Coordinates of C-alpha atoms in Angstrom, one line a residue:
M60 CA 7.9 7.5 -9.1
K61 CA 6.7 4.1 -10.1
G62 CA 6.1 1.3 -7.1
S63 CA 3.9 -0.9 -4.8
Y64 CA 2.2 0.1 -1.8
I65 CA 0.5 -1.7 1.2
L66 CA -1.6 -0.1 3.5
V67 CA -2.4 -0.9 6.8
I68 CA -6.4 -0.6 7.5
R69 CA -8.2 -0.9 11.2
L70 CA -12.2 -1.4 10.6
P71 CA -13.5 -0.4 14.1
R72 CA -16.2 -2.9 13.7
G73 CA -17.5 -5.7 11.4
G74 CA -20.2 -5.3 9.0
S75 CA -20.9 -5.5 5.3
I76 CA -19.0 -3.6 3.0
K77 CA -20.6 -2.7 -0.3
T78 CA -18.8 -2.4 -3.5
K79 CA -19.9 -1.4 -7.3
G80 CA -20.3 -4.9 -7.7
R81 CA -20.8 -6.9 -4.1
S82 CA -20.5 -6.8 -0.5
F83 CA -17.9 -8.2 1.2
E84 CA -18.5 -9.5 5.1
L85 CA -15.8 -8.0 7.5
G86 CA -15.3 -8.5 10.6
G87 CA -13.6 -5.8 13.1
G88 CA -9.9 -5.3 13.3
Y89 CA -6.9 -5.3 11.3
Y90 CA -6.4 -5.4 7.7
V91 CA -3.4 -5.1 4.9
Y92 CA -4.1 -4.4 1.3
V93 CA -1.3 -4.5 -1.4
G94 CA -1.6 -2.0 -4.2
S95 CA 0.6 -0.5 -6.9
A96 CA 1.1 2.5 -9.0
M97 CA 3.0 2.4 -11.9
N98 CA 2.5 5.8 -12.5
S99 CA 2.7 7.9 -9.7
L100 CA 3.0 6.1 -6.6
E101 CA 2.6 9.4 -4.2
K102 CA 0.0 10.2 -5.9
R103 CA -1.9 7.1 -5.7
V104 CA -0.9 6.5 -1.9
E105 CA -1.9 10.2 -1.1
R106 CA -5.1 9.6 -2.7
H107 CA -6.0 6.9 -0.3
F108 CA -5.5 9.2 2.7
R109 CA -8.1 11.4 1.5
K110 CA -11.5 11.1 2.6
D111 CA -13.2 13.4 -0.2
K112 CA -12.9 11.0 -3.2
K113 CA -15.0 9.4 -5.7
L114 CA -15.6 5.7 -5.0
H115 CA -14.1 3.8 -7.8
W116 CA -11.8 1.1 -6.3
H117 CA -12.9 -2.0 -3.8
I118 CA -10.3 -0.4 -1.2
D119 CA -12.0 3.3 -1.9
F120 CA -15.3 1.6 0.0
L121 CA -13.7 -0.1 2.5
L122 CA -11.5 3.2 3.3
A123 CA -15.1 5.1 3.4
E124 CA -15.8 2.9 6.7
A125 CA -12.4 2.4 7.9
E126 CA -9.1 4.1 9.5
L127 CA -5.8 4.4 7.1
L128 CA -3.3 3.8 10.2
G129 CA -0.2 4.1 7.5
A130 CA 1.2 3.0 4.6
Y131 CA 4.5 1.4 3.5
L132 CA 5.7 3.0 0.1
I133 CA 8.1 0.4 -2.0
P134 CA 9.7 2.3 -5.1
S135 CA 10.5 0.0 -7.7
E136 CA 10.5 -0.2 -11.6
E137 CA 8.8 -3.6 -11.7
R138 CA 5.5 -4.7 -10.5
L139 CA 5.8 -6.5 -7.3
E140 CA 2.4 -6.4 -6.1
E141 CA 1.2 -10.1 -7.1
R142 CA 5.1 -11.4 -5.4
I143 CA 4.3 -8.9 -1.9
S144 CA 0.9 -9.9 -2.2
L145 CA 1.5 -13.3 -1.8
E146 CA 3.9 -12.7 1.0
V147 CA 1.5 -11.1 3.1
G148 CA -0.6 -13.9 2.4
K149 CA 1.8 -16.3 4.2
Y150 CA 0.8 -13.8 7.6
G151 CA -2.8 -12.8 7.1
E152 CA -5.9 -14.2 6.4
P153 CA -7.0 -13.6 3.1
V154 CA -10.2 -11.8 2.1
P155 CA -11.4 -13.6 -1.4
D156 CA -11.9 -11.6 -4.7
F157 CA -11.1 -8.1 -3.0
G158 CA -9.3 -5.7 -5.6
A159 CA -7.2 -8.3 -7.3
G160 CA -9.1 -7.7 -10.3
D161 CA -6.0 -7.0 -12.8
V162 CA -3.3 -9.8 -11.1
S163 CA -3.2 -13.3 -11.0
V164 CA -3.5 -13.7 -7.4
S165 CA -7.1 -14.1 -5.3
T166 CA -7.3 -10.9 -3.3
N167 CA -5.2 -7.9 -2.3
L168 CA -6.8 -7.9 0.9
Y169 CA -5.8 -9.8 4.5
S170 CA -7.0 -9.7 7.4
F171 CA -4.6 -9.7 10.9
E172 CA -6.0 -10.4 14.2
E173 CA -3.3 -8.1 15.8
A174 CA -1.3 -4.7 14.2
P175 CA 0.8 -6.1 11.4
W176 CA 3.6 -3.4 11.7
R177 CA 6.4 -5.2 12.6
T178 CA 5.4 -8.4 10.5
L179 CA 5.2 -6.7 7.1
E180 CA 8.9 -4.6 8.3
R181 CA 10.3 -8.3 8.5
M182 CA 8.6 -9.3 5.7
L183 CA 10.1 -6.6 3.4
D184 CA 13.4 -6.8 4.8
R185 CA 13.7 -10.3 4.2
L186 CA 12.3 -9.4 0.4
G187 CA 15.4 -7.0 0.1
L188 CA 13.0 -4.4 -0.8
R189 CA 13.5 -0.7 -0.5
W190 CA 10.8 0.6 2.0
K191 CA 9.4 3.7 4.1
R192 CA 6.7 3.8 6.2
V193 CA 4.0 6.4 6.1
K194 CA 1.1 8.0 8.1
N195 CA 0.0 11.2 6.1
V196 CA 0.1 13.0 3.2
A197 CA 3.1 15.1 4.1
E198 CA 5.4 12.3 5.2
I199 CA 4.8 10.5 1.8
R200 CA 5.7 14.1 0.2
E201 CA 8.7 14.1 2.6
V202 CA 9.8 10.4 1.5
I203 CA 9.2 11.3 -2.2
R204 CA 11.8 14.6 -2.2
E205 CA 14.2 12.5 -0.1
W206 CA 14.3 9.6 -2.9
E207 CA 14.7 11.9 -6.0
R208 CA 17.5 13.7 -4.0
E209 CA 19.4 10.6 -2.9
N210 CA 18.6 9.6 -7.1
K211 CA 20.1 12.6 -8.2
T212 CA 23.0 11.9 -5.6
H213 CA 23.5 9.1 -7.2
C214 CA 23.5 9.4 -10.6
F215 CA 26.9 9.4 -12.9
P216 CA 27.6 12.9 -14.4
T217 CA 27.1 13.4 -18.2
P218 CA 30.3 13.2 -19.6
E219 CA 30.9 16.6 -21.8
V220 CA 31.8 16.5 -25.7

C-alpha cells in the first residue's frame, strides 16, 4: 500500500542527535515527523517501530534516542508528504533541515510543547484525508488488512465475457 505517515515521538531529555552528516540540538519534548512510503507504507512504518535496525535516515538516529509513541497511516496513491509537512508546520516549530532531502519543504520534523494528537487529528480531518492512528506493529498489520478488505469489497466485479 502506498501513502504517507506521521510519527509522534517523545524525546525524554534534550541533547545532540548525531546523524551521518550533522548534529541537531533538540530539546526534550514532543516531536512530529512526516514521511512517505510509495512502495510499502506498512513496512516503512513497521521499520520505524523496530529498535534493531541499521541507522540510515535522520529519523532513525532520533528514534534511537527517543520513544515512538504512535503513528498515523495515510493511504494515498499521491505523494502527500510535502502538503502534510506544510500543514504540520502551522502548529509545530520546525527543526530546519531534518529529513527533507528529497522534497521541497525545509524540514519534516516539528517540535510541540504538548502532546499533538488532537491537533494532528483535526488537521488530517480538515485536509479530508483518510487516516488511522496506530501504536505498534500489530495495529499496523490489522489496519492494512482492514483497508485491503474494504478495497476488495468496494471493487466492481469483472464482467463475464
